Short mmCIF file of C-alpha atoms (C1' of nucleotides) in Angstrom, two decimals:
data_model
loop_
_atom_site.label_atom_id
_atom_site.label_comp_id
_atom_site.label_asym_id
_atom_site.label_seq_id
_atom_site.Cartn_x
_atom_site.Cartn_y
_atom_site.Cartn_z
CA UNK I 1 -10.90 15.70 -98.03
CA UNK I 2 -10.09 19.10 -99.91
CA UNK I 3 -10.03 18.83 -103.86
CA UNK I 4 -8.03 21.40 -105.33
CA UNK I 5 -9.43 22.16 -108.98
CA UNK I 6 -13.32 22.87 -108.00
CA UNK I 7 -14.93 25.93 -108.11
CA UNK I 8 -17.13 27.23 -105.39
CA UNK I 9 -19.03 30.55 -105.54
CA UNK I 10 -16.88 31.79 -108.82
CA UNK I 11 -13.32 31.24 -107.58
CA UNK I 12 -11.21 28.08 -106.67
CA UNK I 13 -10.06 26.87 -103.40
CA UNK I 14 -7.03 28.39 -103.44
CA UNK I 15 -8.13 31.82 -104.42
CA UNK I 16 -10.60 31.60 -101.38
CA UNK I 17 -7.66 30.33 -98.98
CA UNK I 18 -5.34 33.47 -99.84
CA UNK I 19 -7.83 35.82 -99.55
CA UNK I 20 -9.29 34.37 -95.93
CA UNK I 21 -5.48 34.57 -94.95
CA UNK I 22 -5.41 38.14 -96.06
CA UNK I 23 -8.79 39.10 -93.98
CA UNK I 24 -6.99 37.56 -91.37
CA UNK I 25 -4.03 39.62 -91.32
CA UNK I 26 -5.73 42.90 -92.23
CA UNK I 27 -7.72 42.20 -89.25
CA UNK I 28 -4.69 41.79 -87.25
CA UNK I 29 -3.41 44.85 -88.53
CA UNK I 30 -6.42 47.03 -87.82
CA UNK I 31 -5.90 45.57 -84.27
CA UNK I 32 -2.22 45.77 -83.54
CA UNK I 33 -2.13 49.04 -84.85
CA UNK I 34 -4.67 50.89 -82.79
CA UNK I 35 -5.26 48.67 -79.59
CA UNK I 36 -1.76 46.96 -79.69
CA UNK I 37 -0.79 43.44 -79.13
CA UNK I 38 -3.31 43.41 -76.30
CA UNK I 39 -5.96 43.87 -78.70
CA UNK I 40 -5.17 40.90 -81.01
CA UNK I 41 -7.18 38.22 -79.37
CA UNK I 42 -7.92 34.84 -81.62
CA UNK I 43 -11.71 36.56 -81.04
CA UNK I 44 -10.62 39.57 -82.33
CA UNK I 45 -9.27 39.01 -85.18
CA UNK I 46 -12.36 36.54 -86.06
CA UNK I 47 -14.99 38.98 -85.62
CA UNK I 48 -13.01 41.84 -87.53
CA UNK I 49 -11.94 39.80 -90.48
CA UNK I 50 -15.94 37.98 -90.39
CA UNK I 51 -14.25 34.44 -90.37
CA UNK I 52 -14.14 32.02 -88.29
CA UNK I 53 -12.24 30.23 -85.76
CA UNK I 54 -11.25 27.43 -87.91
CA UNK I 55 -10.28 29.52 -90.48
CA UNK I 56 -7.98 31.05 -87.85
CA UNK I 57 -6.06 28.18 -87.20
CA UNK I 58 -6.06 26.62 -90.67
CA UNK I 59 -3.83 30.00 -91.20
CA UNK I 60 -1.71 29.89 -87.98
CA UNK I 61 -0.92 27.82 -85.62
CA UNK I 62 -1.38 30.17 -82.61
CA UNK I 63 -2.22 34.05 -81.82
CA UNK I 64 1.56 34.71 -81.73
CA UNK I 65 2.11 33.53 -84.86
CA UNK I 66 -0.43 36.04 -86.74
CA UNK I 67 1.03 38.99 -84.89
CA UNK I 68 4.67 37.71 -85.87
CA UNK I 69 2.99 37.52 -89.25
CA UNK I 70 1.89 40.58 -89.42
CA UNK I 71 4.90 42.61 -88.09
CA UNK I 72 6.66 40.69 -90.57
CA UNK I 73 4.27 41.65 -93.27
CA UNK I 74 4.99 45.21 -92.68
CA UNK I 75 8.21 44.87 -92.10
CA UNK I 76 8.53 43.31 -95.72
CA UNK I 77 6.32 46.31 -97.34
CA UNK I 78 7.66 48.79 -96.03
CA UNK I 79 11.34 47.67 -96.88
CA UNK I 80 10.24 47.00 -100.62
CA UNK I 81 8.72 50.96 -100.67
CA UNK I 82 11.98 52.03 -99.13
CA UNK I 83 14.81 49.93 -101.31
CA UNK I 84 12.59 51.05 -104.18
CA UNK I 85 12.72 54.94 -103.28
CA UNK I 86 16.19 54.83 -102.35
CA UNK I 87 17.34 52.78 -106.10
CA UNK I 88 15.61 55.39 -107.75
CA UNK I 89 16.94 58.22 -106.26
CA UNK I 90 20.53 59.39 -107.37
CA UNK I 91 23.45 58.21 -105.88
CA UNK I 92 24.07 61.41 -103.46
CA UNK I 93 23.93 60.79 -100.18
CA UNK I 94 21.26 63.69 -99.74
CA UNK I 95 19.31 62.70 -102.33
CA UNK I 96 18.92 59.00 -100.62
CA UNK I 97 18.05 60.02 -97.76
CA UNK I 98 15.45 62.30 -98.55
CA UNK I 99 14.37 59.65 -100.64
CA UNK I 100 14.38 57.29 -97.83
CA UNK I 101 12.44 59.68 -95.42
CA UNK I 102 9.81 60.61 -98.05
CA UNK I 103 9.05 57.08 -98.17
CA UNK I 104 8.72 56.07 -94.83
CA UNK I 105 6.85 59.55 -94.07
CA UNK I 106 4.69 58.57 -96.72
CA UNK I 107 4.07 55.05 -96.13
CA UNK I 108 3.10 56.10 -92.19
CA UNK I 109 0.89 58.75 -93.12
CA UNK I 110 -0.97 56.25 -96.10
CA UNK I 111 -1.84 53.92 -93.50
CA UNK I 112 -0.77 55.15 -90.12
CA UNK I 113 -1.78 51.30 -88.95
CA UNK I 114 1.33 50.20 -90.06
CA UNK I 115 3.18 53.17 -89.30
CA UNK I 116 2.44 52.44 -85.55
CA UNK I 117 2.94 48.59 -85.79
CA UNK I 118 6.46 49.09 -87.15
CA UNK I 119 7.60 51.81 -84.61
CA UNK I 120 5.71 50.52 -81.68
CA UNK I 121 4.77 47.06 -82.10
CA UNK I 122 8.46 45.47 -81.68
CA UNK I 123 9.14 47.45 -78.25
CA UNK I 124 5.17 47.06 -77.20
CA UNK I 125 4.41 43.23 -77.92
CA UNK I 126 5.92 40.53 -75.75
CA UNK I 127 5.86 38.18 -79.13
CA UNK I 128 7.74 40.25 -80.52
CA UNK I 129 10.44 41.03 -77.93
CA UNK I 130 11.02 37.92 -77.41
CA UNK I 131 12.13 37.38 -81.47
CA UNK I 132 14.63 39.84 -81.16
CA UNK I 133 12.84 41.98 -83.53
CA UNK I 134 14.22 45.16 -84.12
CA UNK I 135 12.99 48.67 -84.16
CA UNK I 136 12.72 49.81 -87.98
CA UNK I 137 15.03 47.78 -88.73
CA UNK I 138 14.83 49.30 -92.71
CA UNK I 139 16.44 52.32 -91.17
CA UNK I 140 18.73 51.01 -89.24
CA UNK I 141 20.18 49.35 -92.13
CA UNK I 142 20.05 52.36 -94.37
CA UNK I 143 21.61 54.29 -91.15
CA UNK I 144 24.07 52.21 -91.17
CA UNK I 145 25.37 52.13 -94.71
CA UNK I 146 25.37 55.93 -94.10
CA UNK I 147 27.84 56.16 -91.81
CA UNK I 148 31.44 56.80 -92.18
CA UNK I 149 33.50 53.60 -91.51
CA UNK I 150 36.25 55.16 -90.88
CA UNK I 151 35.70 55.46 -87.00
CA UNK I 152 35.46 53.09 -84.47
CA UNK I 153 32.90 50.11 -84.18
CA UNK I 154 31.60 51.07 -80.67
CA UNK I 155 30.95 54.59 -81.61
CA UNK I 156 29.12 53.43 -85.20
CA UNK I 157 27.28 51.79 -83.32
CA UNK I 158 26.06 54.36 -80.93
CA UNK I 159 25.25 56.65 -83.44
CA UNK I 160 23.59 54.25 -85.67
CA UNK I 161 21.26 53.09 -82.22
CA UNK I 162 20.60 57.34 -82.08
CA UNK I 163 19.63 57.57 -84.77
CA UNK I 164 16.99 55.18 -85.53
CA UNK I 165 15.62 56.49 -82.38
CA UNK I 166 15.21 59.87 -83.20
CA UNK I 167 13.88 59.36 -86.23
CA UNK I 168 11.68 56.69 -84.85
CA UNK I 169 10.85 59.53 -82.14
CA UNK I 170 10.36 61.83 -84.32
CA UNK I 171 7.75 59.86 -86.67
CA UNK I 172 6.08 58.52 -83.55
CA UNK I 173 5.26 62.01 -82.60
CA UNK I 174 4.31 63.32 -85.85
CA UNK I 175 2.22 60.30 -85.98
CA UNK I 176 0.58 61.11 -83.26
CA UNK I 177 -0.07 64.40 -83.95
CA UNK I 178 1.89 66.12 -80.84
CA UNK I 179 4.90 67.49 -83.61
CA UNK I 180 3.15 70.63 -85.37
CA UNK I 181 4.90 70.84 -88.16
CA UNK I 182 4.56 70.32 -92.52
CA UNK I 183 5.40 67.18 -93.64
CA UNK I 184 7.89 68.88 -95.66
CA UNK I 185 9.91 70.69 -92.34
CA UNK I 186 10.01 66.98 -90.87
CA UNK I 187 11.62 65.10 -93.95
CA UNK I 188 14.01 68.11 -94.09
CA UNK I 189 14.90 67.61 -90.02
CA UNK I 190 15.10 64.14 -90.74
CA UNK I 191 17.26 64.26 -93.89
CA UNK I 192 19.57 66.53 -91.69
CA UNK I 193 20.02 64.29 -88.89
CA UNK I 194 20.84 61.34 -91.03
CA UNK I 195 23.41 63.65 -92.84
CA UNK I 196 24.94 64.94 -89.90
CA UNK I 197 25.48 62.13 -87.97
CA UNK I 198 28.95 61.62 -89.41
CA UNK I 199 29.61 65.44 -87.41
CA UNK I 200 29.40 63.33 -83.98
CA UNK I 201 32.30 61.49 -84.41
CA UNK I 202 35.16 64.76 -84.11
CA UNK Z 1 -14.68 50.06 -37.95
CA UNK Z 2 -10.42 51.15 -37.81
CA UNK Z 3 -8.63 52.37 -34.61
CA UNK Z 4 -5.84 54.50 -35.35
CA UNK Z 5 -3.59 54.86 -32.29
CA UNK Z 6 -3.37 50.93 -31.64
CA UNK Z 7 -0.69 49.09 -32.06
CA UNK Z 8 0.10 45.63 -34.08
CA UNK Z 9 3.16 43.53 -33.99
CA UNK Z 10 5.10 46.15 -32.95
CA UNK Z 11 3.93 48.80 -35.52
CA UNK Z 12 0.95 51.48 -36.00
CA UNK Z 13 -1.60 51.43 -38.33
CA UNK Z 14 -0.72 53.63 -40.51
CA UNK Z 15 2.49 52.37 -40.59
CA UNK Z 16 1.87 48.78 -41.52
CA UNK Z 17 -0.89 50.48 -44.49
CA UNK Z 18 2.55 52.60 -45.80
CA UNK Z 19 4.60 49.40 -45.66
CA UNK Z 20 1.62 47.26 -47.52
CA UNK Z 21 1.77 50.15 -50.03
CA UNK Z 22 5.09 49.64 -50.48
CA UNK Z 23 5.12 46.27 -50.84
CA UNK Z 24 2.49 46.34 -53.39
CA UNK Z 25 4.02 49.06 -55.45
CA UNK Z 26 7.57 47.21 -55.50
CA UNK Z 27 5.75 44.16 -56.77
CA UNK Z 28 4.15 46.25 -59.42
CA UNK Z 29 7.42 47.62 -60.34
CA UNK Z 30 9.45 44.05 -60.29
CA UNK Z 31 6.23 43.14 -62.85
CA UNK Z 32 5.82 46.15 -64.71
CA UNK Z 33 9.42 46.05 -65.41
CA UNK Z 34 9.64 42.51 -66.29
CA UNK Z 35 7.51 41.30 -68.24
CA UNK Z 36 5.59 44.97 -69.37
CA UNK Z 37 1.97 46.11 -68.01
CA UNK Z 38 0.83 42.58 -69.52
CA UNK Z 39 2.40 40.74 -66.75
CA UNK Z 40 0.84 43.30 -64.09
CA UNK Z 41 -2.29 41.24 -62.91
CA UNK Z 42 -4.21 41.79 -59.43
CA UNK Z 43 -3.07 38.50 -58.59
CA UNK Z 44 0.14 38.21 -59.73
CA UNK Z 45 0.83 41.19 -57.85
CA UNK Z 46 -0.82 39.89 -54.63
CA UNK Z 47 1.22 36.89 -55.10
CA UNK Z 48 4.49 38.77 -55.63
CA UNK Z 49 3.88 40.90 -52.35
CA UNK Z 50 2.57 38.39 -50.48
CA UNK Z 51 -0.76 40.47 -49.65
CA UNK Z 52 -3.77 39.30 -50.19
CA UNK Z 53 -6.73 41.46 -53.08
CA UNK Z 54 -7.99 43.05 -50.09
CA UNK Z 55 -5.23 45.27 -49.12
CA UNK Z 56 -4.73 45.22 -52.79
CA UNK Z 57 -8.37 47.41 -53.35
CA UNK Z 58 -7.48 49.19 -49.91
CA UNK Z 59 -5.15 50.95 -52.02
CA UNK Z 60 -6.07 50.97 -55.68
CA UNK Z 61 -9.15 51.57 -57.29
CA UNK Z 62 -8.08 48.87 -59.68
CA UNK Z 63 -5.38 47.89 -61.88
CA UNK Z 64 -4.54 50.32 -63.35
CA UNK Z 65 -4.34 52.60 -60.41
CA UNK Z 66 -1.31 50.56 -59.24
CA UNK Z 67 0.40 51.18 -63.05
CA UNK Z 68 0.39 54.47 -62.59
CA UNK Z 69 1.32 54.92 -59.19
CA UNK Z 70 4.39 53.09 -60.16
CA UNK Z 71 5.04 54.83 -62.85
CA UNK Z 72 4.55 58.12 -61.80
CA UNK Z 73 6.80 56.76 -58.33
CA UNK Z 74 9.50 55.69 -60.65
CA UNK Z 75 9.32 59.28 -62.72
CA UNK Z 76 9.48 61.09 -59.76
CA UNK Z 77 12.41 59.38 -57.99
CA UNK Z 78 14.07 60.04 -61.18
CA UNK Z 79 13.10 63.59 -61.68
CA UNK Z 80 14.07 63.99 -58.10
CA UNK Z 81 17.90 62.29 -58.57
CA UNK Z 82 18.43 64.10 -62.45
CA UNK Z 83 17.22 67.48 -60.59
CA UNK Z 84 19.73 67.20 -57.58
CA UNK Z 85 22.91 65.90 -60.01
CA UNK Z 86 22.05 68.85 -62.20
CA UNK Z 87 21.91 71.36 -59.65
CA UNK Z 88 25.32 69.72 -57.85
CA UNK Z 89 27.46 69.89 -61.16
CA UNK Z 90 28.73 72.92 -62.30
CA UNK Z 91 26.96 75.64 -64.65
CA UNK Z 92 28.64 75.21 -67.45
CA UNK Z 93 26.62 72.94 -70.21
CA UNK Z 94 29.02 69.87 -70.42
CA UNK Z 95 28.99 70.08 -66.75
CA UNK Z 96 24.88 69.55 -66.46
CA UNK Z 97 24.84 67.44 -69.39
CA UNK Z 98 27.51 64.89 -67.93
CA UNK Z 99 25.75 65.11 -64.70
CA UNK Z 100 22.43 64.46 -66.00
CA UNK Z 101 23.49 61.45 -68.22
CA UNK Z 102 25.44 59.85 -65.47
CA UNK Z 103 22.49 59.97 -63.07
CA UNK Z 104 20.22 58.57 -65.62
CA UNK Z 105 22.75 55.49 -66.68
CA UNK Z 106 23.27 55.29 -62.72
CA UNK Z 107 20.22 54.83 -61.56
CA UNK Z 108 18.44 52.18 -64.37
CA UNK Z 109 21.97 50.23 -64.00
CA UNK Z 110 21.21 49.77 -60.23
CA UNK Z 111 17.80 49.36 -60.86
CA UNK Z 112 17.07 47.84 -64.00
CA UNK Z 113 13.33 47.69 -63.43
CA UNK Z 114 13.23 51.51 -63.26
CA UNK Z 115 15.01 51.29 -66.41
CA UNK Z 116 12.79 49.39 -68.47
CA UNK Z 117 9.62 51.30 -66.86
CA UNK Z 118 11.26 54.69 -67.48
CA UNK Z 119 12.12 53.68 -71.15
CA UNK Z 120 9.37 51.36 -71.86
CA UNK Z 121 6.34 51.26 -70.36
CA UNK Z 122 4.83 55.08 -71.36
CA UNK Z 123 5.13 53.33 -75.30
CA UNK Z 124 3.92 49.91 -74.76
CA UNK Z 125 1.12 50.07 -72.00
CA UNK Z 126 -2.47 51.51 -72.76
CA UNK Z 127 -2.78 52.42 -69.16
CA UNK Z 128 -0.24 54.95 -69.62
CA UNK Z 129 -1.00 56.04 -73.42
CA UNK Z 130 -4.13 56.64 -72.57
CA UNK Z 131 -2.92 59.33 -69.86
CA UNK Z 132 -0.73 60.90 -72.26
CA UNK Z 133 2.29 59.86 -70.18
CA UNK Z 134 5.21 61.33 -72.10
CA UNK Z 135 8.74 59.42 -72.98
CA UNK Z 136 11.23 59.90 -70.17
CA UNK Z 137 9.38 63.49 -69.19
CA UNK Z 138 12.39 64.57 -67.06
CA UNK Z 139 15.19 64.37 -69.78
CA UNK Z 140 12.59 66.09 -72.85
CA UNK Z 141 12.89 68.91 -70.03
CA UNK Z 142 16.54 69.08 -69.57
CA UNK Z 143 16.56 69.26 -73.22
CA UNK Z 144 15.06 71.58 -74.28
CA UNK Z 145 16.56 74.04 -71.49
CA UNK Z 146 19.81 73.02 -73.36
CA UNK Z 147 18.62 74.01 -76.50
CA UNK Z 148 19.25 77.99 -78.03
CA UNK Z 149 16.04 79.56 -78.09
CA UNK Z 150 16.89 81.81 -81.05
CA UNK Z 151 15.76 79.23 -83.50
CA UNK Z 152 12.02 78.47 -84.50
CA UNK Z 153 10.03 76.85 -82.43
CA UNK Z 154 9.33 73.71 -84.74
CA UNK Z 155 12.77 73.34 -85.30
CA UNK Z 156 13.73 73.23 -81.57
CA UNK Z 157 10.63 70.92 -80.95
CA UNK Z 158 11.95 68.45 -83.39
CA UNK Z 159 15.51 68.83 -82.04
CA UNK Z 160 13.92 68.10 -78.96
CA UNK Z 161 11.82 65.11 -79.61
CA UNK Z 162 14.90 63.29 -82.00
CA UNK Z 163 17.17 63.75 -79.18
CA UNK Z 164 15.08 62.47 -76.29
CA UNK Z 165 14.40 59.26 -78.50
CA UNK Z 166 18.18 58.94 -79.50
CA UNK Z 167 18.84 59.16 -76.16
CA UNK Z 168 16.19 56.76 -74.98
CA UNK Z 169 16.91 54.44 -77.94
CA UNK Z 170 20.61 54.54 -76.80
CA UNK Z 171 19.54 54.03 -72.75
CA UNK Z 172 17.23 50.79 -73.95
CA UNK Z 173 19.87 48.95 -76.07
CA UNK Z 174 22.51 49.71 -73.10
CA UNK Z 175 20.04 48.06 -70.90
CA UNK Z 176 19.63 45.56 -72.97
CA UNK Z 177 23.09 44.70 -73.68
CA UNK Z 178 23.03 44.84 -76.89
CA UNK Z 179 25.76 48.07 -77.15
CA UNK Z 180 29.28 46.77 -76.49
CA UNK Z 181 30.40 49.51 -74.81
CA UNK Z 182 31.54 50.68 -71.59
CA UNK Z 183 29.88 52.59 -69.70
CA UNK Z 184 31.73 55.87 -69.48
CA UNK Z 185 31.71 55.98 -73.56
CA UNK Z 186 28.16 55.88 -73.40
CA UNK Z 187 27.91 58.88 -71.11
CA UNK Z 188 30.62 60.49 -73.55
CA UNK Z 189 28.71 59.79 -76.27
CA UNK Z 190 25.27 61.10 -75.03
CA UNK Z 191 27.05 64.31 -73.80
CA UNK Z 192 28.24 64.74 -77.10
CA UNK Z 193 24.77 64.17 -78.59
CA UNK Z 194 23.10 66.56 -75.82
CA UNK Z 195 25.65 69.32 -76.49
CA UNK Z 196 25.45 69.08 -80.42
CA UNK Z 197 21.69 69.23 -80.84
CA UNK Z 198 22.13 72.98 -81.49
CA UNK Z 199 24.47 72.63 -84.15
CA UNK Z 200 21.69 71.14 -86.09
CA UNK Z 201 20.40 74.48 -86.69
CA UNK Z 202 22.32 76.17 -89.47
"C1'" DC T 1 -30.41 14.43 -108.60
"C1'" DT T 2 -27.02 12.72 -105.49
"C1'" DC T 3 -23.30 13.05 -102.78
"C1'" DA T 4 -19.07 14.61 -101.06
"C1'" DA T 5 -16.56 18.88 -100.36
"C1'" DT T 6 -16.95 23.04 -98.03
"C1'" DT T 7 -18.77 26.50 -95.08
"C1'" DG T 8 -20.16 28.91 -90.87
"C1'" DA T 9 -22.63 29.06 -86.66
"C1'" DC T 10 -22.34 27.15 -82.55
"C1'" DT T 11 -20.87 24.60 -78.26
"C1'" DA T 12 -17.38 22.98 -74.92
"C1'" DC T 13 -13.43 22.97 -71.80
"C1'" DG T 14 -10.05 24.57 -68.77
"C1'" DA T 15 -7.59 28.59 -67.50
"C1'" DA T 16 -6.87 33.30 -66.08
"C1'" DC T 17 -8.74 37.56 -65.08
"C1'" DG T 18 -11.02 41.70 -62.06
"C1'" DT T 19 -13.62 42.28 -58.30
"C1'" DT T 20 -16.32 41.35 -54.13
"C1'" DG T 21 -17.51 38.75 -50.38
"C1'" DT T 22 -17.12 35.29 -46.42
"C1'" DC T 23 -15.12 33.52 -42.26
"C1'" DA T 24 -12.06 31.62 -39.03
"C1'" DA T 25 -7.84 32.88 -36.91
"C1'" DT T 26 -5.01 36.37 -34.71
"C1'" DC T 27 -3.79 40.27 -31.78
"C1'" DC T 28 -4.38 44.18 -28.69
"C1'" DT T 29 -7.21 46.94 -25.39
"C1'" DA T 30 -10.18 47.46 -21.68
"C1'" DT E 1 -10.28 37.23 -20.08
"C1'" DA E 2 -13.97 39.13 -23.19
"C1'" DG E 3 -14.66 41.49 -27.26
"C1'" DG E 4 -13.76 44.20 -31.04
"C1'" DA E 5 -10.17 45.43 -34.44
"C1'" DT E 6 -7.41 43.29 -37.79
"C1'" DT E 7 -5.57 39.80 -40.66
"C1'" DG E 8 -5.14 36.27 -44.27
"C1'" DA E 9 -6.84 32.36 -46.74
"C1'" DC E 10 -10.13 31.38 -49.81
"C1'" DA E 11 -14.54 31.00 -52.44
"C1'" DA E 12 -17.63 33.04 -55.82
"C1'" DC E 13 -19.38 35.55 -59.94
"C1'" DG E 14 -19.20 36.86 -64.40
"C1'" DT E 15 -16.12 37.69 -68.33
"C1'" DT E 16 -12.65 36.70 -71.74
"C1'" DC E 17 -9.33 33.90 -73.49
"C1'" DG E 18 -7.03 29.89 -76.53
"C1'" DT E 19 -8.18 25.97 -78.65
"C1'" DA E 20 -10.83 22.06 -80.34
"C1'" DG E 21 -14.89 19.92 -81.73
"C1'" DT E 22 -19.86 19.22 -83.59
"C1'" DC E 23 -23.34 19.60 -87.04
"C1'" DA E 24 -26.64 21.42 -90.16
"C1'" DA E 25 -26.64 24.13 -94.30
"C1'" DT E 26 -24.70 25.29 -98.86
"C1'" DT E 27 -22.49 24.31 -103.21
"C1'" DG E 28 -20.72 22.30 -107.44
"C1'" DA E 29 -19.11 17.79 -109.87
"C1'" DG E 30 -20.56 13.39 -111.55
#
DNA sequence: CTCAATTGACTACGAACGTTGTCAATCCTA
DNA sequence: TAGGATTGACAACGTTCGTAGTCAATTGAG
C-alpha cells in the first residue's frame, strides 16, 4: 500500500503528508477567518489549499474536525508568542502585562486571520460552542493569575469574565478598524485595565 | 386579486397577515437564538411556525430579511424597556446604572432567546456583520452618556468599547451558566463596572 | 523497462437549501 | 348556491454540501 522510505518528486512521503496537512489548515484559516465557520466547506478548503478531496479526509475525519484543528492551532501559537513575551519580560506586574498585550496586539495585527478566529471563531462556530471552547482563553488565564486572591471567588470571577471581554472588545474593534487610535494608546488602555482591575473589588 | 374588508375565521385580513408575521418572526427568534443564524433556514422556519414558504416570501424578500427583522425587533424591544427603566429610576448615576442593568439581566432571563440574539448574533452571523449591526447598540449608548466628557475622545471611545464587551462578556457567561452567582451580585457588580469606567482616566 | 506506489481529476449519491410554482380544498360574499 | 378570494400541502428546479468511490496518468525502485 504506502511505502515509507521512497522518494517522489525530491521529498519523501512523509514530508509531502505534513505539508498537504498544512495547505489544508492554512486553507481553513484563510476561510474561518474572513467568511467564518460558514465558509469552511470540505469544497472550500479543497479548492483554496489546491488538494483534493481525498487528501481532505486522509487529514480529518470530518469538516468539524479541521475547524477544531485549526482553532486549536491558533490557540496553541498564539499561547507560545504570549508565555514567551510574558517569561521575558520582568517580573512587575506592569511590565507583564504590557508584555502580554504587545504580543497579542502584535500577533492580531501580523495576521489579522487568526486574530479574528481566536476572538470570534469560539462564540461564532457551532463546532466550536459545542467544545466548550473558550474565548481567548490565553488571557483569561493570564487575567486570572493577575488578580488579587484575596477577595471572594464569585467576584474573581466576574472580573476575570470582564475583562477578557473588554479586551477581547477592544481588539475586535481595533481589528476591525472602527477604534481610531495608535497601536501604542491601545496597549496602554489595555495594560491599564488589566492593572486596575484589582480597584473593582473596594 | 386580495379583498381587504372580508372577513376569515373570525378575523380580517390584515389581521391574520400581522399574526402570520408574528408567527414567523417568533420562529425566527426561537431559531436564531438557538442554534445561531445557521439554524435559521426558510424551511425550518416554516416548519417551526407552522406556515407554509408562501406566506414566508409574502413577508420577506428572503432569508435574510427575516434575520434582521428579528434582530432589529429584539433591539428595539430592548431599547424600548432599557429607555423606560432609565427614565423611571432616579437621576442620580447609580440610580440609571442599576436600572439599566436590571432591565437588561431581566429581560434575557425571561427570554433567553433575546439574550443570546442580543449578545450573540451581531458577532457570529454574516447577515448582520455585513450591516454593520453593532454589539448590544442600546447599552454602548448608555455608556458613553455615563462617561465624563472632559477626557479625549480616544480614550472615552476605548472606555466605551471595553466596557460594553465586559459587560456583554459578563451578560453571555450569566446566560450561560457558567458564573456562579446570584443574580443581584451580578447587577452589583456591573453597576460597579458602569460607574468606575471614569476612574480609568487618570 | 516494468510494475507498484502515488497522484489528481472526476463521478456519484443522498440530503438540505432557496425560491417559485401548481392545485385542490376551504371559506365568505353576493 | 355559485364563484372568487384565500389557504395549505406539495412538487420542482437548480445549487451546494459531505462523503465515498473510480480510473487514468505520473513517478521512482527493482
Amino acid at each position: 500500500m504506502t511505502v515509507e522510505g521512497r522518494t517522489w518528486a525530491g521529498t519523501t512521503l512523509t514530508d509531502r503528508r505534513a505539508m498537504r496537512r498544512r495547505q489544508l489548515l492554512d486553507a481553513g484559516l484563510d476561510l474561518l477567518g474572513s467568511g467564518g465557520s460558514g465558509a469552511v466547506s470540505v469544497r472550500a478548503v479543497c479548492r483554496q489549499s489546491k488538494l483534493t478531496e481525498r487528501y481532505f479526509y486522509e487529514n480529518f475525519a470530518d469538516r468539524d474536525e479541521l475547524i477544531l484543528a485549526v482553532y486549536e492551532g491558533v490557540v496553541h501559537d498564539a499561547h507560545r508568542t504570549l508565555v514567551e513575551a510574558v517569561d521575558t519580560a520582568g517580573r512587575g506586574a506592569e511590565a507583564r502585562a504590557e508584555a502580554a498585550v504587545t504580543a497579542f496586539v502584535t500577533l492580531i495585527l501580523d495576521d489579522p486571520r487568526k486574530g479574528r478566529v481566536l476572538l470570534l471563531a469560539p462564540l461564532a462556530d457551532p463546532a466550536l460552542n459545542r467544545r466548550g471552547t473558550e474565548r481567548i482563553p490565553m488571557f483569561a488565564e493570564l487575567v486570572r493569575e493577575q488578580l488579587s486572591d484575596k477577595v471572594d471567588e464569585g467576584d474573581r470571577a466576574m472580573t476575570a469574565t470582564a475583562l477578557v471581554g473588554g479586551l477581547a472588545n477592544l481588539f475586535t474593534a481595533y481589528l476591525g478598524g472602527s477604534l481610531d487610535v495608535s497601536r501604542e494608546r491601545l496597549i496602554a488602555h489595555c495594560v491599564r485595565l488589566v492593572l486596575g482591575a484589582n480597584a473593582l473589588h473596594s
